[in-house]
């Protein structure tokens, strides 16, 4: 179907079903129960799942396929957000021009940065992209204040007078009258499920993005990108230049990031410089490797995982922990709570860093590899089969 | 003319910090072939060594006075630092006053130990892994260290003053024959520059004139051959890692009076230090030092108001000082991809 083979079609359909029924799946606990704090089915969080899913899918096209580790992808996300908010300010609250422009602007920006950064590879490339992102952050924060509104962040003011905003149009982001932040709430017994317009827009775009990413993975172009990763020298010897391919991958992933940024702004018409900071760039790297770099489904899983636990961890506090571990004897409970207390509440960044290290050290292939290992363990098959993308296990580089 | 001298002087202290961090980065990269994204965190930990020592020294014993009362009628609390109780009033007060220089003694063993543990416990396992993994794991470590410091010391900058003897400023204007007050330069910045010059000199002398340094340089050039000669090069490289950590930590200790330390200072300096390393030429120690000072001075010139105004009016770039280093790095990479002093064959891929 749609030019995909059977396995990929199944994967796409599974993801589509999961995305469309997410409001049910993410709300397994009744609203009034004690476990309701583990529900993730409210619009704001679901939007972030799919938006950061798009971001990570795009990042994976660059990092997973070519192995070029960019540390500055948040810059494209930020640029996309600014572009979208400017469209709201100039043209009106319809999200379509904002999203289109955010993709285009991020693509042009990625072309510029990629053209320079891709002159070097390996470590140099990572450092360069990090430097560019920090430079973009500094520019957004102070240098370009007339465009970005500096520290305050860019937002739409009532004095802006957009060009196509008529009196009947809603005064919040909308898609031809469909207001993004409105939801339809369905109550079934003790459960309540909310279906948010914005979420479905993001989810549909995420599915499109996912589909494109599958096509790229399976295309001759994707094969070229993998060749860049496995042995660039050999590729050069066969008379191919790696530069155009890596630049194309960089721009595509930049456009994905721009789309994510545009969607973030469409859900909540704000754009701030902190979206471009290095921690944000690090987060998308983590999402990708946590899920499994170079796999199709990995980045989506990683994004969902990170955003879900970010939400849960920041809600827990010390007394909740004491409640959970009250069955332990005090000499064990107190040190345990003391230890865990570092990671909860405002300590999410610490959790993120720890997770980062643990994943890189113990599970370089991410959740997908972890799942495969467990699967193999259960089915009892021996190792050495190729993983989902068809690339051999990570460390072996033939003829290097 | 006096303005130009002032800008050069102003650039020296930031340049010293860049040079010291970039030197450590290059040392680690040259010996172990690892890009250490946690190096900025080491700089920050050094700074917090100074903060910790200052806090420890000024711990106070609180006595409730029997006779005196405060304005509210409650008994007056007399606070005496333990340092003054133990070492006598004058000497104790001097110790507290000199806590930042004293922190050097405190920081050296701490940083060497942290460096040693980091290399043996973590980085050792990443030599055979791809560069991307090395970057990621040290990046994660940097976040962890930074957040731990934030958790225990709070998010606000902690003022850590220099000894009172160095708190004033020196008037270079009189010395050089300009108007008095035209070139005012704080004493501590002079100390910082002199300190970093000594450290840089010591590192180079250590590598150049000792047998240990010779072996390390040989190892940097050809690790396998040195290993074949029966020398345990790994152990020496581990020590070099500790040394690089100590250099970063000392740079942090002495930097505290210039800028009050906060938990994100490490990352702020790290990104710029990477740019310094790239401009200087990856793997080149003199390049790192040279580029550090050059970029520090350049940044200072960019914040000089006539130049700043020029950029703002003619090129529509206000606050050029915030991005000048990146712009220069881009130009250098486009015209001279190997950096100022990079050698052929070092990190060419």
PDB file of C-alpha atoms in Angstrom, chain A residues 27-177:
ATOM      1  CA  UNK A  27      -6.420   7.326  29.764  1.00  0.00           C
ATOM      2  CA  UNK A  28      -6.659   3.834  31.209  1.00  0.00           C
ATOM      3  CA  UNK A  29      -7.506   4.949  34.739  1.00  0.00           C
ATOM      4  CA  UNK A  30     -10.819   6.425  35.904  1.00  0.00           C
ATOM      5  CA  UNK A  31     -10.699  10.176  36.516  1.00  0.00           C
ATOM      6  CA  UNK A  32     -11.357   9.978  40.236  1.00  0.00           C
ATOM      7  CA  UNK A  33      -9.042   7.057  41.055  1.00  0.00           C
ATOM      8  CA  UNK A  34      -5.684   7.408  42.779  1.00  0.00           C
ATOM      9  CA  UNK A  35      -3.960   6.234  39.640  1.00  0.00           C
ATOM     10  CA  UNK A  36      -5.380   9.081  37.570  1.00  0.00           C
ATOM     11  CA  UNK A  37      -2.077  10.928  37.937  1.00  0.00           C
ATOM     12  CA  UNK A  38      -0.560   8.363  35.580  1.00  0.00           C
ATOM     13  CA  UNK A  39      -3.042   9.231  32.857  1.00  0.00           C
ATOM     14  CA  UNK A  40      -1.505  10.997  29.903  1.00  0.00           C
ATOM     15  CA  UNK A  41      -4.612  11.539  27.840  1.00  0.00           C
ATOM     16  CA  UNK A  42      -4.998  15.266  28.207  1.00  0.00           C
ATOM     17  CA  UNK A  43      -4.618  17.490  25.154  1.00  0.00           C
ATOM     18  CA  UNK A  44      -1.486  19.406  26.116  1.00  0.00           C
ATOM     19  CA  UNK A  45       0.605  16.296  26.763  1.00  0.00           C
ATOM     20  CA  UNK A  46      -0.731  14.367  23.781  1.00  0.00           C
ATOM     21  CA  UNK A  47       0.136  17.285  21.521  1.00  0.00           C
ATOM     22  CA  UNK A  48       3.674  17.248  22.864  1.00  0.00           C
ATOM     23  CA  UNK A  49       3.941  13.480  22.269  1.00  0.00           C
ATOM     24  CA  UNK A  50       3.270  13.803  18.574  1.00  0.00           C
ATOM     25  CA  UNK A  51       5.065  17.136  18.040  1.00  0.00           C
ATOM     26  CA  UNK A  52       8.270  15.868  19.618  1.00  0.00           C
ATOM     27  CA  UNK A  53       7.695  12.626  17.758  1.00  0.00           C
ATOM     28  CA  UNK A  54       7.924  14.622  14.514  1.00  0.00           C
ATOM     29  CA  UNK A  55      11.052  16.356  15.797  1.00  0.00           C
ATOM     30  CA  UNK A  56      12.706  13.045  16.664  1.00  0.00           C
ATOM     31  CA  UNK A  57      11.672  11.358  13.396  1.00  0.00           C
ATOM     32  CA  UNK A  58      13.371  14.186  11.536  1.00  0.00           C
ATOM     33  CA  UNK A  59      16.468  14.046  13.688  1.00  0.00           C
ATOM     34  CA  UNK A  60      16.676  10.323  13.073  1.00  0.00           C
ATOM     35  CA  UNK A  61      16.829  10.850   9.314  1.00  0.00           C
ATOM     36  CA  UNK A  62      20.091  12.716   9.861  1.00  0.00           C
ATOM     37  CA  UNK A  63      21.613  10.899  12.830  1.00  0.00           C
ATOM     38  CA  UNK A  64      20.202   7.431  12.376  1.00  0.00           C
ATOM     39  CA  UNK A  65      21.006   7.156   8.699  1.00  0.00           C
ATOM     40  CA  UNK A  66      24.158   9.193   8.147  1.00  0.00           C
ATOM     41  CA  UNK A  67      25.610   9.038  11.662  1.00  0.00           C
ATOM     42  CA  UNK A  68      26.182  12.811  11.692  1.00  0.00           C
ATOM     43  CA  UNK A  69      25.435  13.839  15.279  1.00  0.00           C
ATOM     44  CA  UNK A  70      23.937  17.319  15.271  1.00  0.00           C
ATOM     45  CA  UNK A  71      23.837  19.112  18.593  1.00  0.00           C
ATOM     46  CA  UNK A  72      21.961  22.117  17.311  1.00  0.00           C
ATOM     47  CA  UNK A  73      18.636  20.897  16.069  1.00  0.00           C
ATOM     48  CA  UNK A  74      16.672  22.920  18.580  1.00  0.00           C
ATOM     49  CA  UNK A  75      17.673  26.008  16.596  1.00  0.00           C
ATOM     50  CA  UNK A  76      15.464  24.854  13.718  1.00  0.00           C
ATOM     51  CA  UNK A  77      12.601  24.159  16.084  1.00  0.00           C
ATOM     52  CA  UNK A  78      12.943  27.673  17.490  1.00  0.00           C
ATOM     53  CA  UNK A  79      13.135  29.255  14.049  1.00  0.00           C
ATOM     54  CA  UNK A  80       9.998  27.380  13.021  1.00  0.00           C
ATOM     55  CA  UNK A  81       8.161  28.677  16.086  1.00  0.00           C
ATOM     56  CA  UNK A  82       9.179  32.262  15.389  1.00  0.00           C
ATOM     57  CA  UNK A  83       8.135  31.964  11.745  1.00  0.00           C
ATOM     58  CA  UNK A  84       4.710  30.623  12.700  1.00  0.00           C
ATOM     59  CA  UNK A  85       4.072  33.322  15.305  1.00  0.00           C
ATOM     60  CA  UNK A  86       5.064  35.980  12.783  1.00  0.00           C
ATOM     61  CA  UNK A  87       2.503  34.595  10.365  1.00  0.00           C
ATOM     62  CA  UNK A  88      -0.135  34.855  13.098  1.00  0.00           C
ATOM     63  CA  UNK A  89       0.893  38.432  13.709  1.00  0.00           C
ATOM     64  CA  UNK A  90       0.871  39.422  10.044  1.00  0.00           C
ATOM     65  CA  UNK A  91      -1.806  37.311   8.390  1.00  0.00           C
ATOM     66  CA  UNK A  92      -4.116  36.084  11.103  1.00  0.00           C
ATOM     67  CA  UNK A  93      -4.685  33.094  13.284  1.00  0.00           C
ATOM     68  CA  UNK A  94      -5.190  30.468  10.592  1.00  0.00           C
ATOM     69  CA  UNK A  95      -2.441  27.908  11.208  1.00  0.00           C
ATOM     70  CA  UNK A  96      -1.896  26.836   7.582  1.00  0.00           C
ATOM     71  CA  UNK A  97       0.382  29.700   6.451  1.00  0.00           C
ATOM     72  CA  UNK A  98       2.230  29.541   9.764  1.00  0.00           C
ATOM     73  CA  UNK A  99       3.008  25.840   9.454  1.00  0.00           C
ATOM     74  CA  UNK A 100       3.998  26.119   5.797  1.00  0.00           C
ATOM     75  CA  UNK A 101       6.272  29.072   6.429  1.00  0.00           C
ATOM     76  CA  UNK A 102       7.866  27.462   9.482  1.00  0.00           C
ATOM     77  CA  UNK A 103       8.880  24.471   7.371  1.00  0.00           C
ATOM     78  CA  UNK A 104      10.265  26.663   4.604  1.00  0.00           C
ATOM     79  CA  UNK A 105      12.168  29.023   6.901  1.00  0.00           C
ATOM     80  CA  UNK A 106      13.653  26.161   8.901  1.00  0.00           C
ATOM     81  CA  UNK A 107      14.660  24.475   5.632  1.00  0.00           C
ATOM     82  CA  UNK A 108      16.465  27.585   4.378  1.00  0.00           C
ATOM     83  CA  UNK A 109      18.124  28.058   7.748  1.00  0.00           C
ATOM     84  CA  UNK A 110      19.199  24.406   7.771  1.00  0.00           C
ATOM     85  CA  UNK A 111      20.606  24.804   4.260  1.00  0.00           C
ATOM     86  CA  UNK A 112      22.757  27.705   5.443  1.00  0.00           C
ATOM     87  CA  UNK A 113      24.013  26.022   8.607  1.00  0.00           C
ATOM     88  CA  UNK A 114      24.374  22.643   6.963  1.00  0.00           C
ATOM     89  CA  UNK A 115      26.379  24.088   4.091  1.00  0.00           C
ATOM     90  CA  UNK A 116      28.982  25.362   6.546  1.00  0.00           C
ATOM     91  CA  UNK A 117      28.868  22.615   9.203  1.00  0.00           C
ATOM     92  CA  UNK A 118      29.023  19.752   6.725  1.00  0.00           C
ATOM     93  CA  UNK A 119      32.424  20.871   5.522  1.00  0.00           C
ATOM     94  CA  UNK A 120      33.658  18.870   8.491  1.00  0.00           C
ATOM     95  CA  UNK A 121      32.453  15.562   9.873  1.00  0.00           C
ATOM     96  CA  UNK A 122      32.649  13.612  13.097  1.00  0.00           C
ATOM     97  CA  UNK A 123      33.388  15.607  16.218  1.00  0.00           C
ATOM     98  CA  UNK A 124      33.922  18.836  14.320  1.00  0.00           C
ATOM     99  CA  UNK A 125      30.413  18.621  12.956  1.00  0.00           C
ATOM    100  CA  UNK A 126      28.882  18.148  16.400  1.00  0.00           C
ATOM    101  CA  UNK A 127      30.834  21.087  17.794  1.00  0.00           C
ATOM    102  CA  UNK A 128      29.935  23.311  14.864  1.00  0.00           C
ATOM    103  CA  UNK A 129      26.229  22.596  15.085  1.00  0.00           C
ATOM    104  CA  UNK A 130      26.352  23.173  18.844  1.00  0.00           C
ATOM    105  CA  UNK A 131      28.097  26.499  18.279  1.00  0.00           C
ATOM    106  CA  UNK A 132      25.548  27.512  15.654  1.00  0.00           C
ATOM    107  CA  UNK A 133      22.684  26.652  17.954  1.00  0.00           C
ATOM    108  CA  UNK A 134      24.211  28.671  20.780  1.00  0.00           C
ATOM    109  CA  UNK A 135      24.741  31.531  18.372  1.00  0.00           C
ATOM    110  CA  UNK A 136      21.108  31.348  17.261  1.00  0.00           C
ATOM    111  CA  UNK A 137      20.094  31.310  20.887  1.00  0.00           C
ATOM    112  CA  UNK A 138      22.206  34.397  21.625  1.00  0.00           C
ATOM    113  CA  UNK A 139      20.778  36.140  18.571  1.00  0.00           C
ATOM    114  CA  UNK A 140      17.197  35.318  19.460  1.00  0.00           C
ATOM    115  CA  UNK A 141      17.786  36.303  23.051  1.00  0.00           C
ATOM    116  CA  UNK A 142      19.395  39.698  22.490  1.00  0.00           C
ATOM    117  CA  UNK A 143      20.813  40.543  19.079  1.00  0.00           C
ATOM    118  CA  UNK A 144      17.656  40.215  17.024  1.00  0.00           C
ATOM    119  CA  UNK A 145      15.252  41.559  19.625  1.00  0.00           C
ATOM    120  CA  UNK A 146      13.170  43.492  17.036  1.00  0.00           C
ATOM    121  CA  UNK A 147      12.310  40.170  15.363  1.00  0.00           C
ATOM    122  CA  UNK A 148      12.225  37.823  18.325  1.00  0.00           C
ATOM    123  CA  UNK A 149      11.128  40.122  21.148  1.00  0.00           C
ATOM    124  CA  UNK A 150      14.144  38.956  23.159  1.00  0.00           C
ATOM    125  CA  UNK A 151      13.670  37.708  26.674  1.00  0.00           C
ATOM    126  CA  UNK A 152       9.889  38.173  26.742  1.00  0.00           C
ATOM    127  CA  UNK A 153       9.298  35.887  23.813  1.00  0.00           C
ATOM    128  CA  UNK A 154       7.279  36.550  20.704  1.00  0.00           C
ATOM    129  CA  UNK A 155       3.509  36.649  20.978  1.00  0.00           C
ATOM    130  CA  UNK A 156       0.519  38.124  19.211  1.00  0.00           C
ATOM    131  CA  UNK A 157      -0.765  41.421  20.581  1.00  0.00           C
ATOM    132  CA  UNK A 158      -4.180  42.919  20.001  1.00  0.00           C
ATOM    133  CA  UNK A 159      -2.494  45.921  18.393  1.00  0.00           C
ATOM    134  CA  UNK A 160      -1.008  43.758  15.636  1.00  0.00           C
ATOM    135  CA  UNK A 161      -3.913  44.034  13.175  1.00  0.00           C
ATOM    136  CA  UNK A 162      -3.384  40.935  11.037  1.00  0.00           C
ATOM    137  CA  UNK A 163      -4.156  41.230   7.339  1.00  0.00           C
ATOM    138  CA  UNK A 164      -6.789  38.518   6.894  1.00  0.00           C
ATOM    139  CA  UNK A 165      -8.223  38.402  10.383  1.00  0.00           C
ATOM    140  CA  UNK A 166     -11.952  39.151  10.099  1.00  0.00           C
ATOM    141  CA  UNK A 167     -14.280  39.845  12.971  1.00  0.00           C
ATOM    142  CA  UNK A 168     -15.874  36.393  12.725  1.00  0.00           C
ATOM    143  CA  UNK A 169     -12.588  34.493  12.913  1.00  0.00           C
ATOM    144  CA  UNK A 170     -11.719  33.037  16.311  1.00  0.00           C
ATOM    145  CA  UNK A 171      -9.051  34.972  18.167  1.00  0.00           C
ATOM    146  CA  UNK A 172      -6.883  31.910  18.833  1.00  0.00           C
ATOM    147  CA  UNK A 173      -5.039  29.612  16.402  1.00  0.00           C
ATOM    148  CA  UNK A 174      -7.540  27.764  14.210  1.00  0.00           C
ATOM    149  CA  UNK A 175      -7.709  25.709  11.043  1.00  0.00           C
ATOM    150  CA  UNK A 176     -10.380  27.320   8.862  1.00  0.00           C
ATOM    151  CA  UNK A 177     -12.517  27.935  11.903  1.00  0.00           C
TER     152      UNK A 177
END
